[in-house]
mmCIF file of C-alpha atoms and ligand atoms in Angstrom:
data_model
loop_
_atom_site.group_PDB
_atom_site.id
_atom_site.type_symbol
_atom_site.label_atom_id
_atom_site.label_comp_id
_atom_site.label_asym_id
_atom_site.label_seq_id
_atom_site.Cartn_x
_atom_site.Cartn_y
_atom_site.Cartn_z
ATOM 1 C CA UNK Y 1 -58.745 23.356 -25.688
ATOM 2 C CA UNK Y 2 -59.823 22.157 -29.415
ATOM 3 C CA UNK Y 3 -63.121 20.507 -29.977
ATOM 4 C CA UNK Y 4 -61.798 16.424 -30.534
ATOM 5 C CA UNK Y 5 -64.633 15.897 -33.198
ATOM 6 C CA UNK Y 6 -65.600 12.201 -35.532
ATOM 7 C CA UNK Y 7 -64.925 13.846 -38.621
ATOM 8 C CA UNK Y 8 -63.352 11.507 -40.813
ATOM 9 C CA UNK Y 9 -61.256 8.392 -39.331
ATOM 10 C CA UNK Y 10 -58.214 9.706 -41.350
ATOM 11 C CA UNK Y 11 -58.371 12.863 -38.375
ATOM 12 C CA UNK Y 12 -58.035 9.485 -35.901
ATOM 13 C CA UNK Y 13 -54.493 7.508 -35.264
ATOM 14 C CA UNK Y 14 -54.809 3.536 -35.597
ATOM 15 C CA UNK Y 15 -54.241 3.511 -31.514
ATOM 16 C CA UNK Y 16 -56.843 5.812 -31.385
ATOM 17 C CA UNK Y 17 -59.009 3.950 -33.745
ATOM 18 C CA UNK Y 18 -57.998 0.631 -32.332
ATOM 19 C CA UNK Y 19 -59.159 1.469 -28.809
ATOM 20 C CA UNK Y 20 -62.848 2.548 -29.935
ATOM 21 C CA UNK Y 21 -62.326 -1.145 -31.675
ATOM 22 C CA UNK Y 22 -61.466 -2.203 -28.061
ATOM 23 C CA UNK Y 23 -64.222 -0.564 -26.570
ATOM 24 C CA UNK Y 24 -66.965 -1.514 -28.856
ATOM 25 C CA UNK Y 25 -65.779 -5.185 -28.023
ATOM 26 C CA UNK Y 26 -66.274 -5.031 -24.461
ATOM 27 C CA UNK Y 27 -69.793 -3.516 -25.293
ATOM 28 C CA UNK Y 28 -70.957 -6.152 -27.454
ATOM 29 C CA UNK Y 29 -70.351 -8.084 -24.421
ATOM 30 C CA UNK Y 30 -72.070 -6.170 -21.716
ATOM 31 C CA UNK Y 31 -74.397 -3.691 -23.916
ATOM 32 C CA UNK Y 32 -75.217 -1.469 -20.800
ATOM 33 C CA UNK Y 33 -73.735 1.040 -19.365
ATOM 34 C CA UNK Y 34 -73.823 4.585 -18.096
ATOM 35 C CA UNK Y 35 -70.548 6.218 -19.865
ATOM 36 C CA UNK Y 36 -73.984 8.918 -21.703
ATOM 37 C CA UNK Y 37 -75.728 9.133 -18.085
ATOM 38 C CA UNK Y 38 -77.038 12.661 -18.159
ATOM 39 C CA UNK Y 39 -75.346 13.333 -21.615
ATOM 40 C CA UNK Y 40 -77.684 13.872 -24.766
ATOM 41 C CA UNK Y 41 -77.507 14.002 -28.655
ATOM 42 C CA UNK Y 42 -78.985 15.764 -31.270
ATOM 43 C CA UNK Y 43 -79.187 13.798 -34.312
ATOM 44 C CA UNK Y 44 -79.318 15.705 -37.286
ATOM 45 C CA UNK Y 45 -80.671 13.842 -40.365
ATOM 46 C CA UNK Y 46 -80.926 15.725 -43.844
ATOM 47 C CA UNK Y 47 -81.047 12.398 -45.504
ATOM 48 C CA UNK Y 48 -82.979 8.561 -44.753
ATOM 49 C CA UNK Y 49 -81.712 6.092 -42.510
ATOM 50 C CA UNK Y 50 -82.885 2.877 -40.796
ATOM 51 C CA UNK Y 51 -79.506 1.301 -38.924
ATOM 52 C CA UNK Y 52 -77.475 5.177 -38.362
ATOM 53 C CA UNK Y 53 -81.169 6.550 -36.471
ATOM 54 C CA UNK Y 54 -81.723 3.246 -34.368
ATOM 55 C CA UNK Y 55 -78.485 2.537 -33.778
ATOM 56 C CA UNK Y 56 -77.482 6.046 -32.356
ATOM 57 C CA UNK Y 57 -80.675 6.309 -30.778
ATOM 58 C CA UNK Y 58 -80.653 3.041 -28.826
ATOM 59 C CA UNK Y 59 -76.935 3.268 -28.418
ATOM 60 C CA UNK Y 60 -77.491 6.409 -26.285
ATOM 61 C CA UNK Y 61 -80.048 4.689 -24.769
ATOM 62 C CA UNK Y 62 -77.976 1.819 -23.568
ATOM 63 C CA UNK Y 63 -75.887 3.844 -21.980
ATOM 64 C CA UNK Y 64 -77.692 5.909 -20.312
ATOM 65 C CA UNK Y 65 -78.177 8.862 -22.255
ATOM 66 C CA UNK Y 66 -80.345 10.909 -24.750
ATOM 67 C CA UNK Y 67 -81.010 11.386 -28.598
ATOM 68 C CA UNK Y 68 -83.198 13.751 -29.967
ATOM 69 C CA UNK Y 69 -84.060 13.292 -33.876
ATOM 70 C CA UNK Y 70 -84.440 16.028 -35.700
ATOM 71 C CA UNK Y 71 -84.936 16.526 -39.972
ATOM 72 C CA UNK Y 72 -84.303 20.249 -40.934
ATOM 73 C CA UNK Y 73 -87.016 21.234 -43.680
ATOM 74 C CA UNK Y 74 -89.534 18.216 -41.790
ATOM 75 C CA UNK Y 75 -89.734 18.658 -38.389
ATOM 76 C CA UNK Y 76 -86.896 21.494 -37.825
ATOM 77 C CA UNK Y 77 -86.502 24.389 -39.524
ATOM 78 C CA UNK Y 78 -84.662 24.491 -43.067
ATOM 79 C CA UNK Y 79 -81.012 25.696 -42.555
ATOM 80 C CA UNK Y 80 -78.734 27.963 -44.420
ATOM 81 C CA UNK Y 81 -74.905 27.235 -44.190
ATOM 82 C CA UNK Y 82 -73.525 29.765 -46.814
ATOM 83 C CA UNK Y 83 -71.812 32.907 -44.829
ATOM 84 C CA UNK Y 84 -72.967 36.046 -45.712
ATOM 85 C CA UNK Y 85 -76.266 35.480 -47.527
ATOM 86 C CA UNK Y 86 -79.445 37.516 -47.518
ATOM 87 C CA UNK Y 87 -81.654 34.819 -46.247
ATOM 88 C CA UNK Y 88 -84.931 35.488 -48.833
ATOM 89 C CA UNK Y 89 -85.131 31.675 -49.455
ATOM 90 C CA UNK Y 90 -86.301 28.777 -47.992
ATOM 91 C CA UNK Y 91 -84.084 28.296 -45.432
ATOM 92 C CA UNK Y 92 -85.149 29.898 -41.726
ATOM 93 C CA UNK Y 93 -82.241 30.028 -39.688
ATOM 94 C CA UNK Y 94 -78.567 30.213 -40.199
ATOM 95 C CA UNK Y 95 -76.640 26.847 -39.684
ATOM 96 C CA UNK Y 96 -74.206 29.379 -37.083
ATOM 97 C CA UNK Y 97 -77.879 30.167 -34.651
ATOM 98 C CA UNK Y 98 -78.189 25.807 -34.762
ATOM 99 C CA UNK Y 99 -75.103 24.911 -33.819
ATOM 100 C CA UNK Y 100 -74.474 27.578 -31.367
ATOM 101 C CA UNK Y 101 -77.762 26.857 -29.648
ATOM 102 C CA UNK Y 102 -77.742 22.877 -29.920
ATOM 103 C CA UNK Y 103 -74.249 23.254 -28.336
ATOM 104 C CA UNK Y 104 -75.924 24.745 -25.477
ATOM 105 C CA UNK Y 105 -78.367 21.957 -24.873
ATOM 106 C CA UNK Y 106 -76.297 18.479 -25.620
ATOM 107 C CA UNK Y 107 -73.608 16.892 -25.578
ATOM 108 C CA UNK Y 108 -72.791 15.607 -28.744
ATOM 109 C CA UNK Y 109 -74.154 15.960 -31.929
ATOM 110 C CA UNK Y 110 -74.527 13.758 -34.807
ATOM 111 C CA UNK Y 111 -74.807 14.678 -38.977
ATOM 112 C CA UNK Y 112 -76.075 13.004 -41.616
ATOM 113 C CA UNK Y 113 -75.972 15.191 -45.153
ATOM 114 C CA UNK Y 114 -75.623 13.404 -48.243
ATOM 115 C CA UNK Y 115 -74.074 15.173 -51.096
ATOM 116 C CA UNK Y 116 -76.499 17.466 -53.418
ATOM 117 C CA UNK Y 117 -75.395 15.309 -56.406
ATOM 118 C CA UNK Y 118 -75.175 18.432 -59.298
ATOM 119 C CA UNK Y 119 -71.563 19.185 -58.369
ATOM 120 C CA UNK Y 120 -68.785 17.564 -56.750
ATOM 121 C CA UNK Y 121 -66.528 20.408 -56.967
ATOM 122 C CA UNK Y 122 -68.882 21.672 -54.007
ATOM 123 C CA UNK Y 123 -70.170 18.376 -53.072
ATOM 124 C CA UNK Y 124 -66.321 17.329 -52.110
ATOM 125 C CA UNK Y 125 -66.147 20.166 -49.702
ATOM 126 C CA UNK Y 126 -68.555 19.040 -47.216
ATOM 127 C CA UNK Y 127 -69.921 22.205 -46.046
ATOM 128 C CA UNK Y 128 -72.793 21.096 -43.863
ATOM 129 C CA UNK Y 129 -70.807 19.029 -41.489
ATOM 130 C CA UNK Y 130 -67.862 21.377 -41.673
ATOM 131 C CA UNK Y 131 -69.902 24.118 -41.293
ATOM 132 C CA UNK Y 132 -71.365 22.606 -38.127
ATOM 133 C CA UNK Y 133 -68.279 21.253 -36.763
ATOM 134 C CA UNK Y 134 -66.582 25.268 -37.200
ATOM 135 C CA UNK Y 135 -69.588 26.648 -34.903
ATOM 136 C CA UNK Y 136 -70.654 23.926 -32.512
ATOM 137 C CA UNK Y 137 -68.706 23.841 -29.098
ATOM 138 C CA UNK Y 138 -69.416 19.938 -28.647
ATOM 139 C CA UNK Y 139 -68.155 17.545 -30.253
ATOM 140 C CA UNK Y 140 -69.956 16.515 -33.974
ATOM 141 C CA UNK Y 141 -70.126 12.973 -35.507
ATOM 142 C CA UNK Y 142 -70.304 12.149 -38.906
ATOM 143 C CA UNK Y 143 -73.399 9.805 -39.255
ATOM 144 C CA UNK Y 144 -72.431 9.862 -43.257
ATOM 145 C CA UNK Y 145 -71.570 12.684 -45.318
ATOM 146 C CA UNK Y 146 -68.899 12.349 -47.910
ATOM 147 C CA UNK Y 147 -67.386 9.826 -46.248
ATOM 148 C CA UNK Y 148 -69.158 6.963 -43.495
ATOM 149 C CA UNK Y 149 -66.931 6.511 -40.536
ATOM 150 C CA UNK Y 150 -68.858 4.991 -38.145
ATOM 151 C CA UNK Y 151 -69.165 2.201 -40.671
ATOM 152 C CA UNK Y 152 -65.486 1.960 -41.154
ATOM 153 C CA UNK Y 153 -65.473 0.823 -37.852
ATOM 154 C CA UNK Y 154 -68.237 -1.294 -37.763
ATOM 155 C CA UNK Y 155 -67.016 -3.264 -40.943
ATOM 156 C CA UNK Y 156 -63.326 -3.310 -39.800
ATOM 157 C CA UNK Y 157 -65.102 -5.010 -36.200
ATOM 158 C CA UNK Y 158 -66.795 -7.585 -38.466
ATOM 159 C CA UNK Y 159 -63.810 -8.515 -40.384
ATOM 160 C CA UNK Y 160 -61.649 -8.898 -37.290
ATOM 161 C CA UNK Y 161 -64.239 -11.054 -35.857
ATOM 162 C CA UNK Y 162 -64.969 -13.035 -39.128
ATOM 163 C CA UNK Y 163 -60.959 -13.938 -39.095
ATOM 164 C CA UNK Y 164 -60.802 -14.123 -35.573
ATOM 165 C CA UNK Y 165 -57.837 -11.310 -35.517
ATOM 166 C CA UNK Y 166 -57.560 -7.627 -34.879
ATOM 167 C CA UNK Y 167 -54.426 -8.146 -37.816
ATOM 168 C CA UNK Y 168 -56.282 -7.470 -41.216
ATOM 169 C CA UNK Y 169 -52.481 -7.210 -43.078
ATOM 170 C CA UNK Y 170 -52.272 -10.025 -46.130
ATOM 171 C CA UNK Y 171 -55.789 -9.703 -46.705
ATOM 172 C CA UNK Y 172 -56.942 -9.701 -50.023
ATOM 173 C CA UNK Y 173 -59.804 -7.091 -50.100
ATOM 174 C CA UNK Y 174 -62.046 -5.968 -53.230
ATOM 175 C CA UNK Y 175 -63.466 -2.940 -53.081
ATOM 176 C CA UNK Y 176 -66.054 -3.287 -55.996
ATOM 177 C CA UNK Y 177 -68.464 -1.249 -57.833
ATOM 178 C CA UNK Y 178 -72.214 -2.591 -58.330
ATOM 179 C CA UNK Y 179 -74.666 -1.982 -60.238
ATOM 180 C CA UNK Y 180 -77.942 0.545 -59.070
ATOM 181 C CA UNK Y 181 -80.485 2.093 -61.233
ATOM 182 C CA UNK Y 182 -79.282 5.256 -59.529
ATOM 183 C CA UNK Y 183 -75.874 7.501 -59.271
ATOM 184 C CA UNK Y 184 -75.451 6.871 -55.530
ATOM 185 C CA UNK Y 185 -73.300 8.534 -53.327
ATOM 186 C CA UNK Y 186 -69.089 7.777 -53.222
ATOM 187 C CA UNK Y 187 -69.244 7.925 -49.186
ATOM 188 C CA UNK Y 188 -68.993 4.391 -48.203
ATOM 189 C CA UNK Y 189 -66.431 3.575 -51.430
ATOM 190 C CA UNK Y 190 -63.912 6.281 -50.040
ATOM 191 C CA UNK Y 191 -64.855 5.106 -46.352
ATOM 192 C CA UNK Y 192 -63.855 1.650 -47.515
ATOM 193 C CA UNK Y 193 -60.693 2.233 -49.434
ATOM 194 C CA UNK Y 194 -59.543 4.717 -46.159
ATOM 195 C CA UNK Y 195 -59.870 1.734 -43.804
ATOM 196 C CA UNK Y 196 -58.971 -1.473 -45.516
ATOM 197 C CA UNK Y 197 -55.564 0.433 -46.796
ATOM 198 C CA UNK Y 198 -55.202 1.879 -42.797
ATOM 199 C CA UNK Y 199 -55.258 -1.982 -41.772
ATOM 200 C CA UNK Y 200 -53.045 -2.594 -44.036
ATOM 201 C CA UNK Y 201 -55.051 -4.921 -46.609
ATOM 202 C CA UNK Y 202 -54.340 -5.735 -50.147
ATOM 203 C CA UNK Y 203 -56.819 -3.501 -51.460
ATOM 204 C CA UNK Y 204 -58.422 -3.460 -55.533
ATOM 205 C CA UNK Y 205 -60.425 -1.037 -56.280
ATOM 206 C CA UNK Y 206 -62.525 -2.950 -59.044
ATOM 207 C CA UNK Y 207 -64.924 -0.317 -61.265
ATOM 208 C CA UNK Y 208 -66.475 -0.704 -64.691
ATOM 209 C CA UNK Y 209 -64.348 2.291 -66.171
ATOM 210 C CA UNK Y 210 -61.462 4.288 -65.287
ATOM 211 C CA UNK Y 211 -64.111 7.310 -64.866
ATOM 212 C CA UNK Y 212 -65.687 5.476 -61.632
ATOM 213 C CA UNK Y 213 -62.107 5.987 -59.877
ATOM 214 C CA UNK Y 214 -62.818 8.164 -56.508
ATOM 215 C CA UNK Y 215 -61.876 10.945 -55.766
ATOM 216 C CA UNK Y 216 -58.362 11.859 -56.011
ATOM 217 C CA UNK Y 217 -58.273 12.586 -51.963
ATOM 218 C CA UNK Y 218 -59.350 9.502 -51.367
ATOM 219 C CA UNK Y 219 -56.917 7.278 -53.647
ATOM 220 C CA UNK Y 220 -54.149 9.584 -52.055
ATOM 221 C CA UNK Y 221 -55.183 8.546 -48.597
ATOM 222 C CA UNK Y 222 -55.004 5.302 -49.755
ATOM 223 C CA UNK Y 223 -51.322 5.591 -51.037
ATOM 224 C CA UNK Y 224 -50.523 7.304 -47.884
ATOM 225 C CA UNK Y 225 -51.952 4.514 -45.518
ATOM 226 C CA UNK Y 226 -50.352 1.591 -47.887
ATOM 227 C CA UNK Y 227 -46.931 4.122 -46.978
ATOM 228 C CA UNK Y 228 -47.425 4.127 -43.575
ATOM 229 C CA UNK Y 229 -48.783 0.424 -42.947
ATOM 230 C CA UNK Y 230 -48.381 -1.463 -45.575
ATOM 231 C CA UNK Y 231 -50.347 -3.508 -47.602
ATOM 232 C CA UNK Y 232 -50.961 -2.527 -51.562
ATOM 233 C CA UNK Y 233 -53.439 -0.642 -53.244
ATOM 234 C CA UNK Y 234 -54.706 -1.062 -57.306
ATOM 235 C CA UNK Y 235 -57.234 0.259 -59.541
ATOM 236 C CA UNK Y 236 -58.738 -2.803 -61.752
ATOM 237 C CA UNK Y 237 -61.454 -3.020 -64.148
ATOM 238 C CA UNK Y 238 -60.740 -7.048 -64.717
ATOM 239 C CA UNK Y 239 -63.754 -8.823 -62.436
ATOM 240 C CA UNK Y 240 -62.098 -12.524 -62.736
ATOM 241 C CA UNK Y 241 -58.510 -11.126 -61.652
ATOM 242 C CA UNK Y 242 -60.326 -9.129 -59.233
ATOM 243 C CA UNK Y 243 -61.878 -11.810 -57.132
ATOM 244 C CA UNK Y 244 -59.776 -14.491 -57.868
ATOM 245 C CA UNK Y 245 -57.932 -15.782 -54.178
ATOM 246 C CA UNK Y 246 -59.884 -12.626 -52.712
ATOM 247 C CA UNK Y 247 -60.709 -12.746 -48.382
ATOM 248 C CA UNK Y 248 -62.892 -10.015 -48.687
ATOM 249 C CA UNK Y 249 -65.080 -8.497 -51.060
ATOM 250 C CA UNK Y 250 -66.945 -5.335 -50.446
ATOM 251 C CA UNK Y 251 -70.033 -3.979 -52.549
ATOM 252 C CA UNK Y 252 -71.029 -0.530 -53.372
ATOM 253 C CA UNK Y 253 -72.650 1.327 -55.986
ATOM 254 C CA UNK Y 254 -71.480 4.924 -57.050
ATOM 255 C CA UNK Y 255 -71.912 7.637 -59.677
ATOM 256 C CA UNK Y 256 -69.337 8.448 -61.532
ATOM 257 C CA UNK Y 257 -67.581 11.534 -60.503
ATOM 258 C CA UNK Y 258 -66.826 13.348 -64.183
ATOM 259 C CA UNK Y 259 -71.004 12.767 -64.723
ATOM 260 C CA UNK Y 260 -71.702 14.984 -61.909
ATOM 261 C CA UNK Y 261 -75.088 16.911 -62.618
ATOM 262 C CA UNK Y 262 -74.816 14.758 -65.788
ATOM 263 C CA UNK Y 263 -76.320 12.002 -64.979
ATOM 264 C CA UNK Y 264 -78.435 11.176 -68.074
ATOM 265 C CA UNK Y 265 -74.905 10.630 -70.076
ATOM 266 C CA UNK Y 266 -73.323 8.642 -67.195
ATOM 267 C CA UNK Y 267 -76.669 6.174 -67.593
ATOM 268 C CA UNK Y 268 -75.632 4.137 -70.686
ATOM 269 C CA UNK Y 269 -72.407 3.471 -69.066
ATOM 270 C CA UNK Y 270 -74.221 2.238 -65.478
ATOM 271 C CA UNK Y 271 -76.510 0.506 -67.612
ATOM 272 C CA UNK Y 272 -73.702 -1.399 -69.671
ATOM 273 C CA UNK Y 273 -72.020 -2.514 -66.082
ATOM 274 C CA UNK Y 274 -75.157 -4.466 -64.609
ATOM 275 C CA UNK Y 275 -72.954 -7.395 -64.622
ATOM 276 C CA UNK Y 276 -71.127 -5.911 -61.905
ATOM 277 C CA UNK Y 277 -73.142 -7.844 -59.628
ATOM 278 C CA UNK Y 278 -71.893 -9.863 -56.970
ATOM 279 C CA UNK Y 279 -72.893 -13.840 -57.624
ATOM 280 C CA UNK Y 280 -71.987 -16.945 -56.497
ATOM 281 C CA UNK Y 281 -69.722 -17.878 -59.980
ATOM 282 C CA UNK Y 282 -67.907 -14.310 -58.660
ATOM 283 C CA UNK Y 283 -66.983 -15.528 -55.266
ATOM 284 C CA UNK Y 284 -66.759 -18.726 -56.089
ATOM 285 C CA UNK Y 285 -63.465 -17.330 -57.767
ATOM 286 C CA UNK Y 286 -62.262 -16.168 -54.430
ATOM 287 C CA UNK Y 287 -60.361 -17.762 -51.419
ATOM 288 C CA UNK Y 288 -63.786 -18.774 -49.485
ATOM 289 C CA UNK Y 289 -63.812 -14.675 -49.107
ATOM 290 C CA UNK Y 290 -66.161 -13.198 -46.876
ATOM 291 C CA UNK Y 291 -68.820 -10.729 -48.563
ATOM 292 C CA UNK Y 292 -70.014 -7.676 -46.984
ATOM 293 C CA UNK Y 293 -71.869 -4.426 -47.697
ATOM 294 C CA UNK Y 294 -73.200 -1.351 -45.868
ATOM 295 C CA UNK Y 295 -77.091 -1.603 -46.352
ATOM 296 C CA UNK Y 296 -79.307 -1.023 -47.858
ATOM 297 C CA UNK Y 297 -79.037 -3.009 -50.764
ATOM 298 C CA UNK Y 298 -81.338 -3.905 -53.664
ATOM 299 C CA UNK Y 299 -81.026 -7.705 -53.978
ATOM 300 C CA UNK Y 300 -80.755 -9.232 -57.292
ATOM 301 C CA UNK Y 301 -79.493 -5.757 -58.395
ATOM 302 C CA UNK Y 302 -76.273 -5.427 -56.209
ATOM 303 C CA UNK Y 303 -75.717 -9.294 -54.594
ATOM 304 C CA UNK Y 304 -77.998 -11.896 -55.378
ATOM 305 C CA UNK Y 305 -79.967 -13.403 -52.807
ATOM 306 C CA UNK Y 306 -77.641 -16.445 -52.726
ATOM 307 C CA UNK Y 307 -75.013 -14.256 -51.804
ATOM 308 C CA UNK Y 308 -76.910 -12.288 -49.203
ATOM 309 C CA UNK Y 309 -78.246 -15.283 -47.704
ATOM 310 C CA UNK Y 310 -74.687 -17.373 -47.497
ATOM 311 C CA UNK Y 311 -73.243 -18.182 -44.198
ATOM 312 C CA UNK Y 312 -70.347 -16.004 -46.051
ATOM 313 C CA UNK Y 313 -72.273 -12.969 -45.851
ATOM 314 C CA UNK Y 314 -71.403 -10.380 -42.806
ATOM 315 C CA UNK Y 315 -73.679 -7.537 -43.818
ATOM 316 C CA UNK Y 316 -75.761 -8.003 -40.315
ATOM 317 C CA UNK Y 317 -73.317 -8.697 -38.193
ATOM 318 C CA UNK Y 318 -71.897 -5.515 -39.580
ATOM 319 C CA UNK Y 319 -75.265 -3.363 -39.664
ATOM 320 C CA UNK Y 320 -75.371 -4.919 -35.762
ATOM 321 C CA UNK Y 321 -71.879 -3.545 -34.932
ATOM 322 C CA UNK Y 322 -73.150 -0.213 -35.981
ATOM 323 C CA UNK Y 323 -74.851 -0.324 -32.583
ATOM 324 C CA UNK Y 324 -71.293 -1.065 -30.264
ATOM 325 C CA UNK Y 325 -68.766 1.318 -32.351
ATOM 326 C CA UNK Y 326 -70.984 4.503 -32.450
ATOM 327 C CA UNK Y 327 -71.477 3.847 -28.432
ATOM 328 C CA UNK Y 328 -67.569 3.508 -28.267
ATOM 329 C CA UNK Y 329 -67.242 6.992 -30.225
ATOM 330 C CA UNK Y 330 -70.086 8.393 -28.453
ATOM 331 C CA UNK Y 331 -68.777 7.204 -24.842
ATOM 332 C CA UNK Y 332 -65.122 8.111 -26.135
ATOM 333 C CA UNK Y 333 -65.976 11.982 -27.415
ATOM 334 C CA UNK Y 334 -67.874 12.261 -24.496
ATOM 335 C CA UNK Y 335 -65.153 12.050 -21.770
ATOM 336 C CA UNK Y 336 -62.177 13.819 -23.898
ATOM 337 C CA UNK Y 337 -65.291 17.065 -23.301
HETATM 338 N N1 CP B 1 -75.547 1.783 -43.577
HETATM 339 C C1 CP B 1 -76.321 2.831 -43.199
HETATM 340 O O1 CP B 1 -75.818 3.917 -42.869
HETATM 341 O O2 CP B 1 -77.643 2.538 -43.146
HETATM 342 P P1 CP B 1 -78.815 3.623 -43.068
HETATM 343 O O3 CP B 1 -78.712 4.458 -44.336
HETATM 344 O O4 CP B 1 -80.080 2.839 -42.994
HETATM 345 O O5 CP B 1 -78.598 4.475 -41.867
#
């Protein structure tokens, strides 16, 4: 029998997606349980986190179960994932050795592994989760590679319990582009655009240039979900047509994908956009739209603090449903073993 892993929610039908939904309701209700009783996690971490680590770790917690944290290169051995390389580097053990052997201890095991930012053509593969995922025999869960799944979720929860609906369709949703004195990565902007076009939103894609477009897999996906549910998808660079009548507008910041490993020449045009940020005259423009955004974010920079601190702000009720969708994967992945 194949390995059911939380790759990517695109790997994931909507029933399928809509019963984790289901689930993480009923655990936001009753947050105990004992679906993880005996089970364990390894939680793999190659980047920072604050919500993803506490979340996962009191999630398995909650319901009975175990996480174990570790950093490869802090306090685990540095990993090499290329096949067929004399290891003479830094790296101490072959990514095949840690997933084999973690697969032997737990039950499930969670990755986080940004990209390495110097070229997407690599970047876009994502060969440390894949890589994982080919030679692990539990299931593996994307705590944010390429793409940020388990926020998906938590942000399509908030939204449905913002509008007091699980039916997102006729929603007008802006995706946009903010401002950050640093290229950031494109994971939550093509986790965004998967899921508002799978719930079959209105979704604009607002960015300063046509150069901050994603990447082409993820505007397909988006075509493909607005096929298969509905819904519309657009690329804009006009903020005021943008917003204007907008339910929902959702804030990241990205580098631009052509400035890969080129980041000094992608600065001047980052630096001309800082008006990107979301204000109150911006959402003022929209149809008393909700504003969200995955955390962490640099106030005054991205949102101001009028925005963050308006009762139309769902960033921590999102950030907080973290905490019941990654116990609904986690309990889910955990019985389909
Ligand atoms: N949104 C999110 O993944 O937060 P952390 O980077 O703090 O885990």
């Amino acid at each position: 029998m194949s390995i059911r892993h939380f790759l990517s929610t695109q790997d994931w039908s909507r029933a399928d997606l809509d019963a984790l939904l289901a689930q993480a309701v009923q655990f936001k209700r009753a947050k105990l349980g004992r679906s993880l009783s005996g089970r364990s996690i390894a939680l793999l971490f190659f980047n920072s986190s604050m919500r993803t680590r506490t979340s996962f770790e009191l999630g398995a917690f909650q319901l009975g179960g175990h996480a174990i944290v570790l950093q490869p290169g802090k306090d685990a051995w540095p990993i090499e994932f290329d096949a067929g390389v004399v290891m003479d580097g830094e790296a101490e053990e072959h990514i095949a050795e840690v997933a084999r052997v973690l697969s032997r201890y737990v039950d499930l095991i969670g990755v986080r592994a940004f990209p390495k930012f110097q070229d997407w053509a690599v970047d876009r593969e994502d060969r440390v989760i894949r890589a994982i995922a080919k030679y692990a025999s539990v299931p593996v869960i994307n705590m944010e590679t390429i793409t940020h799944p388990c926020q998906e979720l938590a942000h399509i929860m908030a939204l449905q319990e913002h509008f007091g609906t699980t039916d997102l369709r006729g929603k007008k949703y802006v995706l946009t582009w903010t401002y950050h004195p640093k290229p950031l990565n494109t994971a939550v902007a093509n986790s965004a655009l998967q899921i508002a076009t799978r719930y079959g939103m209105d979704v604009t894609l607002l960015c300063p240039t046509p150069e901050y477009a994603l990447d082409p897999r993820y505007m397909d996906f988006a075509r493909r979900n607005v096929a298969e549910n509905g819904g519309s998808f657009a690329l804009s660079h006009d903020i005021e047509s943008a917003y204007r009548g907008a339910h929902v507008v959702y804030a990241k910041s990205w580098g631009a994908l052509p400035y890969f490993g080129r980041w000094a020449d992608e600065k001047p045009i980052r630096d001309a956009h800082k008006h990107f940020m979301v204000d109150e005259a911006k959402m003022a423009l929209t149809d008393h739209g909700v504003f969200s955004h995955c955390l962490p974010l640099r106030r005054n920079v991205k949102a101001t603090d009028a925005v963050m601190d308006s009762p139309r702000c769902i960033a921590i009720d999102e950030a907080e449903n973290r905490l019941h969708v990654q116990k609904a994967v986690m309990a889910s992945l955990v019985a389909s073993c």
